[in-house]
mmCIF file of C-alpha atoms and ligand atoms in Angstrom:
data_model
loop_
_atom_site.group_PDB
_atom_site.id
_atom_site.type_symbol
_atom_site.label_atom_id
_atom_site.label_comp_id
_atom_site.label_asym_id
_atom_site.label_seq_id
_atom_site.Cartn_x
_atom_site.Cartn_y
_atom_site.Cartn_z
ATOM 1 C CA MET A 1 0.000 0.000 0.000
ATOM 2 C CA PRO A 2 1.500 3.371 -0.956
ATOM 3 C CA LYS A 3 1.855 5.918 1.818
ATOM 4 C CA ILE A 4 0.268 9.310 1.186
ATOM 5 C CA LEU A 5 2.305 12.310 2.276
ATOM 6 C CA LYS A 6 0.219 15.487 2.498
ATOM 7 C CA PHE A 7 1.872 18.880 2.151
ATOM 8 C CA PRO A 8 0.832 22.004 4.077
ATOM 9 C CA PRO A 9 -2.331 23.629 2.647
ATOM 10 C CA ASP A 10 -0.591 26.703 1.204
ATOM 11 C CA PHE A 11 2.447 24.852 -0.137
ATOM 12 C CA LEU A 12 3.477 26.391 -3.458
ATOM 13 C CA TRP A 13 3.921 24.056 -6.409
ATOM 14 C CA GLY A 14 5.709 25.391 -9.438
ATOM 15 C CA VAL A 15 8.100 25.039 -12.320
ATOM 16 C CA SER A 16 11.186 27.109 -13.088
ATOM 17 C CA THR A 17 12.660 28.573 -16.257
ATOM 18 C CA SER A 18 15.117 31.321 -17.133
ATOM 19 C CA ALA A 19 14.932 33.934 -19.887
ATOM 20 C CA TYR A 20 17.996 33.113 -21.970
ATOM 21 C CA GLN A 21 17.400 29.385 -21.827
ATOM 22 C CA ILE A 22 13.921 29.546 -23.380
ATOM 23 C CA GLU A 23 13.096 32.894 -24.992
ATOM 24 C CA GLY A 24 15.225 32.954 -28.125
ATOM 25 C CA GLY A 25 16.486 35.848 -30.230
ATOM 26 C CA ILE A 26 18.660 37.421 -27.556
ATOM 27 C CA SER A 27 21.978 39.212 -28.016
ATOM 28 C CA ASN A 28 23.994 39.239 -24.831
ATOM 29 C CA ASP A 29 27.447 38.289 -23.568
ATOM 30 C CA TRP A 30 26.572 34.589 -23.803
ATOM 31 C CA SER A 31 25.391 34.767 -27.425
ATOM 32 C CA GLU A 32 28.609 36.636 -28.293
ATOM 33 C CA TRP A 33 30.656 33.867 -26.714
ATOM 34 C CA GLU A 34 28.714 31.243 -28.682
ATOM 35 C CA LYS A 35 29.823 32.925 -31.883
ATOM 36 C CA SER A 36 33.433 32.599 -30.811
ATOM 37 C CA ILE A 37 33.132 28.851 -30.141
ATOM 38 C CA ALA A 38 30.709 28.004 -32.958
ATOM 39 C CA GLY A 39 33.360 26.079 -34.892
ATOM 40 C CA GLU A 40 34.344 23.991 -31.883
ATOM 41 C CA ASN A 41 30.980 22.937 -30.556
ATOM 42 C CA GLY A 42 28.576 23.250 -33.440
ATOM 43 C CA ALA A 43 24.999 24.432 -33.693
ATOM 44 C CA ASN A 44 23.889 22.513 -30.629
ATOM 45 C CA HIS A 45 25.666 25.134 -28.554
ATOM 46 C CA THR A 46 24.056 28.119 -30.221
ATOM 47 C CA CYS A 47 21.041 29.249 -28.264
ATOM 48 C CA GLY A 48 19.444 31.026 -31.251
ATOM 49 C CA GLN A 49 15.673 30.733 -31.100
ATOM 50 C CA ALA A 50 15.941 28.622 -27.903
ATOM 51 C CA CYS A 51 12.352 27.404 -27.326
ATOM 52 C CA ASP A 52 10.832 30.492 -28.938
ATOM 53 C CA SER A 53 9.142 31.244 -25.640
ATOM 54 C CA TYR A 54 9.403 34.948 -26.376
ATOM 55 C CA ASN A 55 6.560 34.355 -28.834
ATOM 56 C CA ARG A 56 4.993 31.329 -27.164
ATOM 57 C CA TYR A 57 4.725 32.513 -23.590
ATOM 58 C CA GLU A 58 0.920 32.109 -23.551
ATOM 59 C CA GLU A 59 1.327 28.502 -24.557
ATOM 60 C CA ASP A 60 4.014 27.969 -21.904
ATOM 61 C CA LEU A 61 1.800 29.485 -19.228
ATOM 62 C CA ASP A 62 -0.996 27.138 -20.290
ATOM 63 C CA LEU A 63 1.413 24.263 -19.787
ATOM 64 C CA VAL A 64 2.170 25.523 -16.274
ATOM 65 C CA LYS A 65 -1.566 25.596 -15.567
ATOM 66 C CA GLY A 66 -1.888 22.158 -17.114
ATOM 67 C CA LEU A 67 0.481 20.917 -14.425
ATOM 68 C CA ASN A 68 -1.854 22.350 -11.765
ATOM 69 C CA CYS A 69 0.973 24.552 -10.541
ATOM 70 C CA GLY A 70 0.183 27.617 -8.497
ATOM 71 C CA ALA A 71 3.418 29.378 -9.406
ATOM 72 C CA TYR A 72 5.813 30.032 -12.243
ATOM 73 C CA ARG A 73 9.440 31.071 -11.906
ATOM 74 C CA MET A 74 10.623 33.043 -14.905
ATOM 75 C CA GLY A 75 13.417 35.443 -15.676
ATOM 76 C CA LEU A 76 13.971 38.790 -17.328
ATOM 77 C CA GLU A 77 16.642 39.312 -19.943
ATOM 78 C CA TRP A 78 18.503 42.432 -18.903
ATOM 79 C CA ALA A 79 20.141 42.749 -22.346
ATOM 80 C CA ARG A 80 16.732 43.089 -24.011
ATOM 81 C CA ILE A 81 15.490 45.697 -21.622
ATOM 82 C CA GLU A 82 18.664 47.778 -21.541
ATOM 83 C CA PRO A 83 20.442 47.194 -24.855
ATOM 84 C CA LYS A 84 22.537 50.339 -24.342
ATOM 85 C CA PRO A 85 23.668 51.714 -20.987
ATOM 86 C CA GLY A 86 20.864 53.712 -19.434
ATOM 87 C CA LYS A 87 18.661 53.404 -22.556
ATOM 88 C CA PHE A 88 15.699 51.251 -21.748
ATOM 89 C CA ASP A 89 13.640 49.670 -24.481
ATOM 90 C CA GLN A 90 9.991 50.390 -23.742
ATOM 91 C CA THR A 91 8.780 47.781 -26.234
ATOM 92 C CA GLU A 92 10.591 45.071 -24.315
ATOM 93 C CA ILE A 93 9.260 46.316 -20.984
ATOM 94 C CA GLU A 94 5.777 46.108 -22.485
ATOM 95 C CA HIS A 95 6.541 42.593 -23.636
ATOM 96 C CA TYR A 96 7.359 41.494 -20.106
ATOM 97 C CA ARG A 97 4.306 43.324 -18.801
ATOM 98 C CA LYS A 98 2.228 41.189 -21.156
ATOM 99 C CA VAL A 99 3.910 38.007 -19.933
ATOM 100 C CA LEU A 100 3.301 38.894 -16.297
ATOM 101 C CA THR A 101 -0.293 39.910 -16.995
ATOM 102 C CA ALA A 102 -0.858 36.626 -18.796
ATOM 103 C CA ALA A 103 0.520 34.759 -15.752
ATOM 104 C CA LYS A 104 -1.736 36.729 -13.418
ATOM 105 C CA LYS A 105 -4.739 36.067 -15.647
ATOM 106 C CA ARG A 106 -4.074 32.395 -15.057
ATOM 107 C CA ASN A 107 -3.933 33.029 -11.357
ATOM 108 C CA LEU A 108 -0.292 32.081 -11.084
ATOM 109 C CA LYS A 109 2.057 33.462 -8.491
ATOM 110 C CA VAL A 110 5.117 34.863 -10.194
ATOM 111 C CA VAL A 111 8.671 34.319 -9.023
ATOM 112 C CA LEU A 112 10.790 36.739 -11.021
ATOM 113 C CA THR A 113 14.526 36.242 -11.449
ATOM 114 C CA LEU A 114 16.305 39.499 -12.212
ATOM 115 C CA TRP A 115 19.739 38.090 -13.035
ATOM 116 C CA HIS A 116 20.321 34.546 -14.238
ATOM 117 C CA TRP A 117 23.962 34.801 -15.359
ATOM 118 C CA THR A 118 23.650 36.678 -18.675
ATOM 119 C CA ASN A 119 24.677 40.294 -19.190
ATOM 120 C CA PRO A 120 24.140 43.035 -21.727
ATOM 121 C CA ILE A 121 27.047 43.201 -24.173
ATOM 122 C CA TRP A 122 27.936 46.733 -23.038
ATOM 123 C CA LEU A 123 28.314 45.552 -19.448
ATOM 124 C CA ALA A 124 30.625 42.713 -20.491
ATOM 125 C CA ALA A 125 32.667 45.246 -22.468
ATOM 126 C CA GLU A 126 33.081 47.307 -19.318
ATOM 127 C CA GLY A 127 34.522 44.331 -17.450
ATOM 128 C CA GLY A 128 31.255 42.685 -16.404
ATOM 129 C CA TRP A 129 30.773 41.907 -12.740
ATOM 130 C CA ALA A 130 34.440 42.370 -11.955
ATOM 131 C CA ASN A 131 33.814 46.093 -12.453
ATOM 132 C CA LYS A 132 32.327 47.611 -9.315
ATOM 133 C CA LYS A 133 30.126 49.826 -11.493
ATOM 134 C CA ALA A 134 28.114 46.671 -12.288
ATOM 135 C CA VAL A 135 26.453 47.102 -8.892
ATOM 136 C CA GLU A 136 25.210 50.598 -9.816
ATOM 137 C CA TYR A 137 24.103 49.398 -13.234
ATOM 138 C CA PHE A 138 22.210 46.500 -11.731
ATOM 139 C CA ALA A 139 20.594 48.821 -9.185
ATOM 140 C CA ARG A 140 19.450 51.137 -11.995
ATOM 141 C CA PHE A 141 17.948 48.141 -13.793
ATOM 142 C CA VAL A 142 16.195 46.883 -10.659
ATOM 143 C CA LYS A 143 14.793 50.334 -10.004
ATOM 144 C CA LEU A 144 13.293 50.467 -13.444
ATOM 145 C CA ILE A 145 11.813 46.977 -13.199
ATOM 146 C CA THR A 146 10.407 47.609 -9.734
ATOM 147 C CA GLY A 147 8.630 50.718 -10.974
ATOM 148 C CA GLU A 148 7.415 49.237 -14.238
ATOM 149 C CA LEU A 149 6.565 45.653 -13.357
ATOM 150 C CA GLY A 150 6.826 45.299 -9.593
ATOM 151 C CA SER A 151 3.127 45.210 -8.807
ATOM 152 C CA GLN A 152 2.775 41.889 -10.677
ATOM 153 C CA VAL A 153 5.606 40.102 -8.867
ATOM 154 C CA ASP A 154 5.015 37.844 -5.878
ATOM 155 C CA TYR A 155 8.557 36.684 -5.138
ATOM 156 C CA TRP A 156 11.760 38.322 -6.289
ATOM 157 C CA VAL A 157 14.950 36.419 -6.966
ATOM 158 C CA THR A 158 17.629 39.080 -7.307
ATOM 159 C CA ILE A 159 20.388 36.752 -8.468
ATOM 160 C CA ASN A 160 20.486 33.108 -9.412
ATOM 161 C CA GLU A 161 23.198 30.897 -7.945
ATOM 162 C CA PRO A 162 26.012 33.421 -7.499
ATOM 163 C CA MET A 163 28.528 30.693 -6.654
ATOM 164 C CA VAL A 164 27.949 28.926 -9.974
ATOM 165 C CA ALA A 165 28.376 32.131 -11.946
ATOM 166 C CA ILE A 166 31.608 32.892 -10.080
ATOM 167 C CA ALA A 167 33.039 29.368 -10.223
ATOM 168 C CA ASN A 168 32.239 28.762 -13.886
ATOM 169 C CA GLY A 169 32.902 32.275 -15.152
ATOM 170 C CA TYR A 170 36.043 33.109 -13.156
ATOM 171 C CA VAL A 171 37.599 29.918 -11.768
ATOM 172 C CA THR A 172 37.090 26.999 -14.173
ATOM 173 C CA GLY A 173 36.474 29.285 -17.156
ATOM 174 C CA LYS A 174 33.626 27.103 -18.429
ATOM 175 C CA PHE A 175 31.157 29.974 -18.788
ATOM 176 C CA PRO A 176 31.721 33.437 -20.236
ATOM 177 C CA PRO A 177 33.806 35.497 -19.559
ATOM 178 C CA ASN A 178 35.917 32.293 -19.357
ATOM 179 C CA LYS A 179 38.410 33.594 -16.849
ATOM 180 C CA LYS A 180 40.620 31.650 -14.494
ATOM 181 C CA ASN A 181 41.442 34.442 -12.152
ATOM 182 C CA ILE A 182 40.880 34.188 -8.423
ATOM 183 C CA TRP A 183 41.420 37.889 -7.892
ATOM 184 C CA GLN A 184 38.611 38.728 -10.312
ATOM 185 C CA ALA A 185 36.475 35.964 -8.842
ATOM 186 C CA LEU A 186 36.694 37.674 -5.449
ATOM 187 C CA LYS A 187 35.723 41.008 -6.932
ATOM 188 C CA VAL A 188 32.706 39.453 -8.634
ATOM 189 C CA TYR A 189 31.786 37.759 -5.364
ATOM 190 C CA ASN A 190 31.752 41.047 -3.471
ATOM 191 C CA ASN A 191 29.935 42.854 -6.251
ATOM 192 C CA LEU A 192 27.211 40.225 -6.375
ATOM 193 C CA VAL A 193 26.746 40.500 -2.604
ATOM 194 C CA LYS A 194 26.355 44.271 -2.995
ATOM 195 C CA ALA A 195 24.075 43.874 -6.019
ATOM 196 C CA HIS A 196 21.710 41.680 -4.064
ATOM 197 C CA GLN A 197 21.684 44.091 -1.141
ATOM 198 C CA ALA A 198 21.087 47.071 -3.421
ATOM 199 C CA GLY A 199 18.266 45.237 -5.195
ATOM 200 C CA TYR A 200 16.705 44.280 -1.885
ATOM 201 C CA GLU A 201 16.680 47.894 -0.663
ATOM 202 C CA ILE A 202 15.246 49.246 -3.914
ATOM 203 C CA ILE A 203 12.411 46.742 -4.070
ATOM 204 C CA TYR A 204 11.611 47.338 -0.397
ATOM 205 C CA LYS A 205 11.424 51.063 -0.732
ATOM 206 C CA LYS A 206 8.680 50.699 -3.305
ATOM 207 C CA PHE A 207 6.989 47.583 -1.933
ATOM 208 C CA PRO A 208 7.449 47.286 1.830
ATOM 209 C CA LYS A 209 5.662 43.929 1.821
ATOM 210 C CA ALA A 210 7.733 42.455 -1.006
ATOM 211 C CA GLN A 211 9.269 39.004 -0.696
ATOM 212 C CA VAL A 212 12.850 39.311 -1.855
ATOM 213 C CA GLY A 213 15.376 36.517 -1.930
ATOM 214 C CA LEU A 214 17.942 34.806 -4.093
ATOM 215 C CA THR A 215 18.729 31.270 -5.128
ATOM 216 C CA MET A 216 21.748 29.215 -4.110
ATOM 217 C CA LEU A 217 22.983 26.031 -5.707
ATOM 218 C CA ALA A 218 22.657 23.988 -2.517
ATOM 219 C CA ASN A 219 25.000 20.993 -2.513
ATOM 220 C CA TYR A 220 25.037 18.306 0.128
ATOM 221 C CA PHE A 221 28.653 17.810 1.164
ATOM 222 C CA GLU A 222 28.954 14.550 3.025
ATOM 223 C CA PRO A 223 32.093 13.026 4.530
ATOM 224 C CA ALA A 224 32.526 9.602 2.928
ATOM 225 C CA HIS A 225 33.395 8.183 6.356
ATOM 226 C CA ARG A 226 31.968 9.736 9.450
ATOM 227 C CA TRP A 227 34.872 8.468 11.561
ATOM 228 C CA ASN A 228 37.379 10.234 9.316
ATOM 229 C CA LEU A 229 37.842 13.608 10.949
ATOM 230 C CA ILE A 230 39.713 15.031 7.968
ATOM 231 C CA GLU A 231 36.775 14.241 5.686
ATOM 232 C CA VAL A 232 34.346 15.652 8.238
ATOM 233 C CA PHE A 233 36.429 18.823 8.371
ATOM 234 C CA PHE A 234 36.686 19.142 4.562
ATOM 235 C CA ALA A 235 32.931 18.644 4.189
ATOM 236 C CA LYS A 236 32.302 21.383 6.736
ATOM 237 C CA ILE A 237 34.664 23.769 4.974
ATOM 238 C CA ALA A 238 33.059 23.038 1.609
ATOM 239 C CA ASN A 239 29.610 23.603 3.067
ATOM 240 C CA HIS A 240 30.708 26.885 4.569
ATOM 241 C CA CYS A 241 32.395 28.176 1.410
ATOM 242 C CA TRP A 242 29.864 26.989 -1.160
ATOM 243 C CA ASN A 243 26.518 27.030 0.656
ATOM 244 C CA ASP A 244 26.690 29.404 3.577
ATOM 245 C CA ARG A 245 29.254 32.147 3.247
ATOM 246 C CA PHE A 246 27.558 34.177 0.531
ATOM 247 C CA VAL A 247 24.273 34.096 2.423
ATOM 248 C CA LYS A 248 25.972 35.181 5.650
ATOM 249 C CA LYS A 249 27.478 38.148 3.806
ATOM 250 C CA LEU A 250 23.982 39.390 2.967
ATOM 251 C CA LYS A 251 23.514 40.319 6.615
ATOM 252 C CA ASN A 252 19.968 39.106 6.839
ATOM 253 C CA GLN A 253 18.794 41.194 3.882
ATOM 254 C CA PHE A 254 16.514 38.578 2.394
ATOM 255 C CA ASP A 255 13.027 37.310 3.162
ATOM 256 C CA PHE A 256 13.400 33.803 1.836
ATOM 257 C CA LEU A 257 16.041 31.545 0.361
ATOM 258 C CA GLY A 258 15.595 29.629 -2.859
ATOM 259 C CA LEU A 259 17.552 26.385 -2.909
ATOM 260 C CA ASP A 260 18.434 24.662 -6.169
ATOM 261 C CA TYR A 261 19.256 21.066 -5.370
ATOM 262 C CA TYR A 262 21.083 18.886 -7.884
ATOM 263 C CA PHE A 263 24.293 17.680 -6.253
ATOM 264 C CA HIS A 264 25.605 15.446 -3.529
ATOM 265 C CA ASP A 265 29.362 15.620 -3.015
ATOM 266 C CA ARG A 266 30.803 12.668 -1.099
ATOM 267 C CA ILE A 267 34.040 14.040 0.281
ATOM 268 C CA ILE A 268 37.210 11.982 0.627
ATOM 269 C CA TRP A 269 40.412 13.160 2.318
ATOM 270 C CA HIS A 270 42.746 12.821 -0.687
ATOM 271 C CA PRO A 271 42.650 14.072 -4.280
ATOM 272 C CA PRO A 272 40.348 14.417 -6.132
ATOM 273 C CA PHE A 273 38.550 14.929 -2.756
ATOM 274 C CA LYS A 274 35.226 13.710 -4.067
ATOM 275 C CA LYS A 275 34.066 10.175 -4.751
ATOM 276 C CA ASN A 276 30.394 9.601 -5.277
ATOM 277 C CA LEU A 277 28.950 6.117 -5.388
ATOM 278 C CA ASN A 278 26.762 7.013 -8.376
ATOM 279 C CA LYS A 279 24.302 4.159 -7.887
ATOM 280 C CA ALA A 280 21.840 6.056 -10.080
ATOM 281 C CA THR A 281 22.726 8.870 -12.467
ATOM 282 C CA THR A 282 21.093 11.274 -14.913
ATOM 283 C CA ASP A 283 21.861 11.621 -18.640
ATOM 284 C CA LEU A 284 24.547 14.131 -17.632
ATOM 285 C CA GLY A 285 26.146 11.578 -15.308
ATOM 286 C CA TRP A 286 25.060 13.515 -12.207
ATOM 287 C CA GLU A 287 24.366 11.314 -9.227
ATOM 288 C CA ILE A 288 20.717 11.006 -8.193
ATOM 289 C CA TYR A 289 20.712 11.379 -4.428
ATOM 290 C CA PRO A 290 17.284 12.382 -3.079
ATOM 291 C CA ALA A 291 18.227 12.160 0.616
ATOM 292 C CA GLY A 292 20.546 15.131 0.121
ATOM 293 C CA ILE A 293 17.623 17.506 -0.324
ATOM 294 C CA LEU A 294 16.679 16.920 3.321
ATOM 295 C CA GLU A 295 20.239 17.724 4.402
ATOM 296 C CA VAL A 296 20.453 20.985 2.458
ATOM 297 C CA LEU A 297 17.062 22.062 3.791
ATOM 298 C CA LYS A 298 18.213 21.339 7.331
ATOM 299 C CA ASN A 299 21.461 23.200 6.711
ATOM 300 C CA TYR A 300 19.743 26.345 5.431
ATOM 301 C CA SER A 301 17.134 26.300 8.191
ATOM 302 C CA LYS A 302 19.782 27.958 10.392
ATOM 303 C CA PHE A 303 19.061 31.238 8.583
ATOM 304 C CA LYS A 304 15.560 31.147 10.065
ATOM 305 C CA LYS A 305 13.819 32.265 6.883
ATOM 306 C CA PRO A 306 11.256 30.482 4.711
ATOM 307 C CA LEU A 307 12.867 28.126 2.217
ATOM 308 C CA PHE A 308 11.747 27.207 -1.267
ATOM 309 C CA ILE A 309 13.159 24.512 -3.479
ATOM 310 C CA MET A 310 13.417 26.777 -6.510
ATOM 311 C CA GLU A 311 15.005 24.161 -8.749
ATOM 312 C CA ASN A 312 15.243 20.405 -8.676
ATOM 313 C CA GLY A 313 15.281 18.238 -11.745
ATOM 314 C CA LEU A 314 17.265 16.005 -14.022
ATOM 315 C CA ALA A 315 18.324 15.453 -17.597
ATOM 316 C CA ASP A 316 16.397 12.351 -18.649
ATOM 317 C CA GLN A 317 15.517 12.106 -22.307
ATOM 318 C CA SER A 318 13.819 8.713 -21.945
ATOM 319 C CA ASP A 319 11.699 10.024 -19.049
ATOM 320 C CA LEU A 320 12.092 6.672 -17.347
ATOM 321 C CA LYS A 321 13.571 8.183 -14.188
ATOM 322 C CA ARG A 322 11.838 11.553 -13.852
ATOM 323 C CA ALA A 323 8.618 10.622 -12.037
ATOM 324 C CA LYS A 324 10.482 8.575 -9.458
ATOM 325 C CA PHE A 325 13.112 11.298 -9.128
ATOM 326 C CA ILE A 326 10.446 13.871 -8.276
ATOM 327 C CA THR A 327 8.584 11.577 -5.905
ATOM 328 C CA ASP A 328 11.747 10.486 -4.105
ATOM 329 C CA HIS A 329 12.929 14.059 -3.598
ATOM 330 C CA LEU A 330 9.512 15.145 -2.401
ATOM 331 C CA LYS A 331 9.506 12.381 0.171
ATOM 332 C CA TYR A 332 12.538 14.052 1.745
ATOM 333 C CA VAL A 333 11.099 17.545 1.389
ATOM 334 C CA HIS A 334 8.105 16.252 3.309
ATOM 335 C CA GLU A 335 10.412 14.769 5.911
ATOM 336 C CA ALA A 336 12.114 18.168 6.301
ATOM 337 C CA ILE A 337 8.731 19.782 6.931
ATOM 338 C CA SER A 338 7.888 17.067 9.465
ATOM 339 C CA GLN A 339 11.147 17.861 11.238
ATOM 340 C CA GLY A 340 10.101 21.500 11.522
ATOM 341 C CA VAL A 341 11.971 23.045 8.575
ATOM 342 C CA ASP A 342 9.990 25.944 7.107
ATOM 343 C CA VAL A 343 9.705 24.809 3.470
ATOM 344 C CA ARG A 344 7.122 26.791 1.525
ATOM 345 C CA GLY A 345 7.317 25.431 -2.002
ATOM 346 C CA TYR A 346 8.840 23.167 -4.627
ATOM 347 C CA PHE A 347 9.652 24.124 -8.223
ATOM 348 C CA TYR A 348 10.660 21.517 -10.759
ATOM 349 C CA TRP A 349 13.428 22.446 -13.226
ATOM 350 C CA SER A 350 12.287 22.703 -15.885
ATOM 351 C CA LEU A 351 8.942 23.246 -17.549
ATOM 352 C CA ILE A 352 10.321 22.505 -21.016
ATOM 353 C CA ASP A 353 13.538 21.191 -22.563
ATOM 354 C CA ASN A 354 15.795 24.190 -22.980
ATOM 355 C CA PHE A 355 19.248 25.552 -23.673
ATOM 356 C CA GLU A 356 21.441 23.996 -21.022
ATOM 357 C CA TRP A 357 24.267 26.556 -21.109
ATOM 358 C CA ALA A 358 27.670 25.100 -21.997
ATOM 359 C CA GLU A 359 26.024 21.711 -22.617
ATOM 360 C CA GLY A 360 23.820 23.084 -25.382
ATOM 361 C CA PHE A 361 20.457 21.523 -26.216
ATOM 362 C CA LYS A 362 21.382 17.892 -25.594
ATOM 363 C CA PRO A 363 20.306 17.514 -21.953
ATOM 364 C CA LYS A 364 16.543 17.197 -21.604
ATOM 365 C CA PHE A 365 15.312 18.573 -18.309
ATOM 366 C CA GLY A 366 11.720 19.250 -19.388
ATOM 367 C CA LEU A 367 8.422 17.900 -18.198
ATOM 368 C CA TYR A 368 7.588 18.802 -21.795
ATOM 369 C CA SER A 369 9.846 18.040 -24.724
ATOM 370 C CA VAL A 370 10.341 20.709 -27.388
ATOM 371 C CA ASP A 371 10.695 19.934 -31.066
ATOM 372 C CA ARG A 372 13.781 21.884 -32.128
ATOM 373 C CA LYS A 373 12.389 22.682 -35.582
ATOM 374 C CA ILE A 374 8.780 23.649 -35.009
ATOM 375 C CA PHE A 375 8.971 24.288 -31.247
ATOM 376 C CA LYS A 376 6.029 22.030 -30.561
ATOM 377 C CA ARG A 377 5.757 21.123 -26.887
ATOM 378 C CA GLN A 378 4.796 17.608 -25.915
ATOM 379 C CA ALA A 379 4.068 16.343 -22.426
ATOM 380 C CA ARG A 380 6.299 13.565 -21.181
ATOM 381 C CA PRO A 381 4.578 10.880 -19.057
ATOM 382 C CA SER A 382 6.157 12.361 -15.903
ATOM 383 C CA ALA A 383 4.233 15.612 -16.491
ATOM 384 C CA LYS A 384 1.072 13.721 -15.593
ATOM 385 C CA VAL A 385 2.608 12.448 -12.385
ATOM 386 C CA TYR A 386 3.754 15.936 -11.367
ATOM 387 C CA ALA A 387 0.337 17.376 -12.268
ATOM 388 C CA GLU A 388 -1.321 14.862 -9.922
ATOM 389 C CA ILE A 389 1.072 15.756 -7.116
ATOM 390 C CA CYS A 390 0.369 19.472 -7.543
ATOM 391 C CA LYS A 391 -3.373 18.958 -7.824
ATOM 392 C CA ASN A 392 -3.682 16.788 -4.726
ATOM 393 C CA ASN A 393 -0.975 18.534 -2.718
ATOM 394 C CA GLU A 394 0.365 15.127 -1.847
ATOM 395 C CA VAL A 395 2.859 12.558 -2.929
ATOM 396 C CA ARG A 396 2.420 8.803 -2.850
ATOM 397 C CA VAL A 397 5.428 6.791 -1.833
ATOM 398 C CA ASN A 398 5.991 3.092 -1.369
HETATM 399 C C1 BGC B 401 20.632 26.683 -13.238
HETATM 400 C C2 BGC B 401 19.848 26.411 -14.490
HETATM 401 C C3 BGC B 401 20.334 25.139 -15.149
HETATM 402 C C4 BGC B 401 20.150 24.005 -14.171
HETATM 403 C C5 BGC B 401 20.538 22.630 -14.709
HETATM 404 C C6 BGC B 401 20.870 25.457 -12.400
HETATM 405 O O1 BGC B 401 22.110 25.537 -11.776
HETATM 406 O O2 BGC B 401 20.046 27.715 -12.500
HETATM 407 O O3 BGC B 401 19.943 27.516 -15.322
HETATM 408 O O4 BGC B 401 19.704 24.875 -16.353
HETATM 409 O O5 BGC B 401 20.948 24.252 -13.051
HETATM 410 O O6 BGC B 401 21.901 22.576 -14.954
#
């Protein structure tokens, strides 16, 4: 007999997307970089029309409703809105107003991400986030958005996963601006802290009841052997540096935390310092480790703010693992709530297959597949399972 796990009555069910990954037709620092690597990686790594969501947002919102979700996390593309420094494009602001109005018409709560890694070309030319002026520029952008669109936003995500942007952009060099420069990484780190704080203040001034937060890529760092004090120590350090430190720097200037859970890192005491057992993996080779979501929720509960799982999902083209993946993770989210952790919502990543950054279009994270030629969306079987969960506010586990 399956066990039924009920979620709190106002638990928010949703799906997440980001602007660059789905909209299409955007010129920003990422699209410029794609041009420079086009020969190496081929068309699969050119975002181009993405999922054409810029034109198909009504259809996408219908899909969100079709999943019985109460919320939609979407992003704005800064480069569209401010193609030249200080020159805002009113047509694009109107576009986003239409998207938000369409979401509201469908009675969806909107989680709006203001910065999900991509920058206007002019900002990149000025040194991007390593330039301290980026904070002022971001604040000017947030001020405009707050005034123009703020009344339609329920939850604000100022920045998405700062640690990923810093690590991939300035340490490993995997993402634009492809630097391997610790000094610059530190500058970007501090500027992103300030950008969040500036955004928080601006939104508050206009909307004193606003809910403003950010998302963190929340990894579960686990010592491979609990008796090994070196591994325990390394896991603690990793947790502090990757999960906690940035949040502590914000000095309590946030109303909620959005956690994006994908990774479990099993720490060993010698190089390469990580050895996962990988009993089950996704198409990207990432370990599937549902129990870790409970651990990251418990870890972040120390900040004493409401928590949302703002992203959790997997690349699974066959869709054979997705329904179980969702159910298994939700079992642990439920457990966290039972243990007193203040979890307010769960957002699956992602609504539709999309442009997976440096991996291109190959990984399929969507509850809906997208035909790359005609952009037709098609529900995968797991969409039905997630829709049932959202509708009944419960998950059935064995
Ligand atoms: C990012 C998404 C990305 C997802 C899957 C998250 O870290 O916010 O943009 O698509 O992971 O890799």
